[in-house]
PDB file of C-alpha atoms in Angstrom:
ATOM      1  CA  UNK G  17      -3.341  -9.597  14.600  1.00 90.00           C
ATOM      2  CA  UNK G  18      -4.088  -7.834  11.499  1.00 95.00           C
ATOM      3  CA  UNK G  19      -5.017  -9.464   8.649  1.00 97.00           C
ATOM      4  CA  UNK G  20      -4.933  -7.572   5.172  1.00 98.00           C
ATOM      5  CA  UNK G  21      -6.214  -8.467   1.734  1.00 97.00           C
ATOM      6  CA  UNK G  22      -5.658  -6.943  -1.722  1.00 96.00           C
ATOM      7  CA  UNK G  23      -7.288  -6.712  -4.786  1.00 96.00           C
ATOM      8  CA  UNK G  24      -7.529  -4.444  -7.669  1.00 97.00           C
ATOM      9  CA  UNK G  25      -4.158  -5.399  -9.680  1.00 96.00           C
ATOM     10  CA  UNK G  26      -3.881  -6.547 -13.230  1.00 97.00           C
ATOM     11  CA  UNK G  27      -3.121  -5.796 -17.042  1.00 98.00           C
ATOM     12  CA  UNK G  28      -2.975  -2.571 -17.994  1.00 98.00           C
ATOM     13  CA  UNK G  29      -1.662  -0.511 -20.732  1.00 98.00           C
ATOM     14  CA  UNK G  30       0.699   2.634 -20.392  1.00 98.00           C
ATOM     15  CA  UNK G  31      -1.568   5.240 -19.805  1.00 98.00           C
ATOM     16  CA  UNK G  32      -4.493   4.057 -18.046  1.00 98.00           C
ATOM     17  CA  UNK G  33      -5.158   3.581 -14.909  1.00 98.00           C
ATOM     18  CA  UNK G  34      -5.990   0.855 -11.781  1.00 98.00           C
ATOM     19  CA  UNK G  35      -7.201   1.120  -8.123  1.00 98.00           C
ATOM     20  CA  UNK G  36      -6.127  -1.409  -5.761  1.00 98.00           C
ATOM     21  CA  UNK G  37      -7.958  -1.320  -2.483  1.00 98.00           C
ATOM     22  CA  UNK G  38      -6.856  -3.483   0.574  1.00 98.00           C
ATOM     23  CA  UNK G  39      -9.497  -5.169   3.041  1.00 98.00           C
ATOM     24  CA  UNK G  40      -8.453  -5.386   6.846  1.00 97.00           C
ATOM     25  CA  UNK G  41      -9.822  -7.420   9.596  1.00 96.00           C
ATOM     26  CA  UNK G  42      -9.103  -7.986  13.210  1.00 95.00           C
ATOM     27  CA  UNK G  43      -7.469  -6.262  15.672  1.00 91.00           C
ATOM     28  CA  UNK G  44      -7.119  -2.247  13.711  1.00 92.00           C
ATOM     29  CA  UNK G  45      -5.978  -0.460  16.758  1.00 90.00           C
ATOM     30  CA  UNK G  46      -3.356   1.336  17.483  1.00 92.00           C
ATOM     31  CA  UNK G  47      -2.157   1.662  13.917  1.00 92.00           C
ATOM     32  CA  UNK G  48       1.250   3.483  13.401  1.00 94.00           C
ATOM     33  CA  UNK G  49       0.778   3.764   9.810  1.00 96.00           C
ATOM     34  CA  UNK G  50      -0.852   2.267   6.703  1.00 97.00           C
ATOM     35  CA  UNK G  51       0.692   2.193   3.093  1.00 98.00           C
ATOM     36  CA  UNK G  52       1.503   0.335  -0.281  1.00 98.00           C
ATOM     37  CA  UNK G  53       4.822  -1.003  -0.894  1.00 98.00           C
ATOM     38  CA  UNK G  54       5.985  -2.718  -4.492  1.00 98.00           C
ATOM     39  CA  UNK G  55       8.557  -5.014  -5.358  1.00 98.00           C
ATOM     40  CA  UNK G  56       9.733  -5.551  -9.039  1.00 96.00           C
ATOM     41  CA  UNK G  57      11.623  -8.520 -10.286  1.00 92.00           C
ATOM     42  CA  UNK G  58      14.887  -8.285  -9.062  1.00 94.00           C
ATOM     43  CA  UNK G  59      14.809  -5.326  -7.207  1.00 96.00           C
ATOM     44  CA  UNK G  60      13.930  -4.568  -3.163  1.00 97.00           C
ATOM     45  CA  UNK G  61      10.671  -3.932  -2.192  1.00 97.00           C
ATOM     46  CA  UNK G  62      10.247   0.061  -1.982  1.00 98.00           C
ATOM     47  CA  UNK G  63       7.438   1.990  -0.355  1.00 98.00           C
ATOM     48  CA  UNK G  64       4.913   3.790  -2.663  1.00 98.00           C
ATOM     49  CA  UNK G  65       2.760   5.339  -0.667  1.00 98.00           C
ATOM     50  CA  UNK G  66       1.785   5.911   3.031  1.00 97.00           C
ATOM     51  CA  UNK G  67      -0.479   7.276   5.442  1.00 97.00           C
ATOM     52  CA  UNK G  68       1.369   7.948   8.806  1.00 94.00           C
ATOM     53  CA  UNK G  69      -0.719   8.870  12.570  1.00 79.00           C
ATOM     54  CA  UNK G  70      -3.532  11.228  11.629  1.00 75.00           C
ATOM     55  CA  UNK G  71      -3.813  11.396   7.926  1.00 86.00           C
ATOM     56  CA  UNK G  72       0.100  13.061   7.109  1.00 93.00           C
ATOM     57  CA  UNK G  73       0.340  11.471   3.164  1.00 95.00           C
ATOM     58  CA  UNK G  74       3.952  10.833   1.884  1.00 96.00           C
ATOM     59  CA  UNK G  75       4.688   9.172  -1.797  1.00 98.00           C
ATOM     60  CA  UNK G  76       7.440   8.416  -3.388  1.00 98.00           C
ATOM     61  CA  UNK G  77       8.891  10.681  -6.017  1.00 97.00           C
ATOM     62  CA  UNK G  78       8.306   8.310  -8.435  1.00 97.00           C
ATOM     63  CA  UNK G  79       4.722   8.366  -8.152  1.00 98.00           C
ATOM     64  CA  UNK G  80       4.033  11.973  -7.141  1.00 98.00           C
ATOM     65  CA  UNK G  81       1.202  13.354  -9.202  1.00 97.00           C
ATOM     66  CA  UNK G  82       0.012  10.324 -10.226  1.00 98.00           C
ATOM     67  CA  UNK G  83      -0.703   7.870  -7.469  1.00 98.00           C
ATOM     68  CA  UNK G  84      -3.033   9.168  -4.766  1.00 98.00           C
ATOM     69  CA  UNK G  85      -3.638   7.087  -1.164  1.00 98.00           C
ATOM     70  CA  UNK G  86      -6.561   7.114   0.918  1.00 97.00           C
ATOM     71  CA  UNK G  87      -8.554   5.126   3.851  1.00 95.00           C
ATOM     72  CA  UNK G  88     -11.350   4.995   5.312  1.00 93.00           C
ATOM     73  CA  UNK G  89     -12.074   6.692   8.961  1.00 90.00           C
ATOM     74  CA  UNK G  90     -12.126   3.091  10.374  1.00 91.00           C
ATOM     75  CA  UNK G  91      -8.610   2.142   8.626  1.00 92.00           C
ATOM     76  CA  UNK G  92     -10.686  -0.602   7.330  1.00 96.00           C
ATOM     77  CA  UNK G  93     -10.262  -0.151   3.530  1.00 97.00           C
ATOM     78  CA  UNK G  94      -6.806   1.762   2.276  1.00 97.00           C
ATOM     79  CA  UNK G  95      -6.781   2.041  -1.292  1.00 98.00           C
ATOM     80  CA  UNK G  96      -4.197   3.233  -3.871  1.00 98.00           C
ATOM     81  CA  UNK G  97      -5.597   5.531  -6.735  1.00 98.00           C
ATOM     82  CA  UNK G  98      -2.932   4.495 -10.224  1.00 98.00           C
ATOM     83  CA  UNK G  99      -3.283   7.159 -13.059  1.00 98.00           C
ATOM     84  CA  UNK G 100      -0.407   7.598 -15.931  1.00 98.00           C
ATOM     85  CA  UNK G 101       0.559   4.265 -15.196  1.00 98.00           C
ATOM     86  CA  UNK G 102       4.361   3.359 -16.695  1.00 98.00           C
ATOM     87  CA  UNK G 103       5.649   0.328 -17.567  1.00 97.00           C
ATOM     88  CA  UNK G 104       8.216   0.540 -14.733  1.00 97.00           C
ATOM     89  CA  UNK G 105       5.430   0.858 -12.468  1.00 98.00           C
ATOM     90  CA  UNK G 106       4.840  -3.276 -12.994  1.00 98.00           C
ATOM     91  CA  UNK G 107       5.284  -4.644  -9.482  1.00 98.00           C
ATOM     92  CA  UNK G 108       3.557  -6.754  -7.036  1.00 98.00           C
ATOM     93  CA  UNK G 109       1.985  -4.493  -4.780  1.00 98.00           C
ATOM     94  CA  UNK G 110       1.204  -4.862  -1.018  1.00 98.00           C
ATOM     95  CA  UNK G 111      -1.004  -3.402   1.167  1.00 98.00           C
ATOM     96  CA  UNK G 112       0.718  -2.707   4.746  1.00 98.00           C
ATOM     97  CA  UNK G 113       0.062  -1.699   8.587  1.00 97.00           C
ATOM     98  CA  UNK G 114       2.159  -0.876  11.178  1.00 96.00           C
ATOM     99  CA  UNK G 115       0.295  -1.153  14.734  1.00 94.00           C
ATOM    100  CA  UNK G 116       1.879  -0.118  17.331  1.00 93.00           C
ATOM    101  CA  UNK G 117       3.028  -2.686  20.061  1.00 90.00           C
ATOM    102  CA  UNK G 118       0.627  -3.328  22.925  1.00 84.00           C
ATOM    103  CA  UNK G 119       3.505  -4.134  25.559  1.00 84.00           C
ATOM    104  CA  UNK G 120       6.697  -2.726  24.857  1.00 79.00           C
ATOM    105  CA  UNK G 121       8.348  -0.291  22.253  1.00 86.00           C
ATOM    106  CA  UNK G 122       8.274  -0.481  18.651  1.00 92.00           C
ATOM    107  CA  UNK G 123       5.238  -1.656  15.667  1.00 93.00           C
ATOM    108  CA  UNK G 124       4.420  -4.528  14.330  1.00 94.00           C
ATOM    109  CA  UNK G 125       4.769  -5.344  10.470  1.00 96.00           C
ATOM    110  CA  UNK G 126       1.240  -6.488   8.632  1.00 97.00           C
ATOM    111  CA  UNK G 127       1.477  -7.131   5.279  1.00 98.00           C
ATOM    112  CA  UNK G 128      -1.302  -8.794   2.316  1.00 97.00           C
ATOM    113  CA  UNK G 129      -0.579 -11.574  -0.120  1.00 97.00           C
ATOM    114  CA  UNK G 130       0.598  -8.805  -2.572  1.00 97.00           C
ATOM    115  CA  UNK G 131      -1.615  -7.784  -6.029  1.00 97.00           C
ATOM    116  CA  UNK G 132       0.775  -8.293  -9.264  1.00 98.00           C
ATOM    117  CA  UNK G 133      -0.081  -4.555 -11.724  1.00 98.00           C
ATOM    118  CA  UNK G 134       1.733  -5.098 -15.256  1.00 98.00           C
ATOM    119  CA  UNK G 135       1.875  -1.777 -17.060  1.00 98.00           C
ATOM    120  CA  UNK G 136       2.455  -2.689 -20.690  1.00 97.00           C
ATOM    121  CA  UNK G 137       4.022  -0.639 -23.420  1.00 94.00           C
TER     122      UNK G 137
END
């Protein structure tokens, strides 16, 4: 088990900026991947940013140039760098890992409580 927590969201206005970070604990082997997701009212949750197997960084367009992702060597601490922030970057944000499966094929999905950001105008 994996077991992440965020912190780092809140009020902002457009413009300015925020870093969430996300603690993990327990069993960080193995790991496939670690990135931030965000889900907006009424919409699907979307990834934002991710670290995949060595250190390969991928973001969504959306966020290019402004959001920047990075971890410690450990994977213990992934955090999520907000500059330029938009009000349609408001979202609940959540930290995840995919470890690989011990026995068997495929990952496991970790995810935090989620860290509401609210970008005003």
């Amino acid at each position: 088990q994996v077991q992440l927590v965020e912190s780092g969201g809140g009020l902002v206005k457009a413009g300015g900026s925020l870093r969430l970070s996300c603690a993990a604990s327990g069993s960080i082997i193995d790991i496939k991947s670690t990135g931030w997701y965000r889900q907006a009212p009424g919409k699907q949750r979307e990834l934002v940013a991710n670290i995949v197997g060595g250190g390969s960084m991928d973001y969504a367009d959306s966020v290019k140039g402004r959001f920047t992702i990075s971890r410690d060597s450990a994977k213990t601490i992934l955090y999520l760098q907000m500059r330029s922030l938009k009000p349609e970057d408001t979202a609940v944000y959540y930290c995840n890992y995919k470890r690989y499966r011990t026995y068997g094929s495929g990952v496991d999905d970790y995810w935090g409580q989620g860290t509401q950001v609210t970008v005003s105008s």
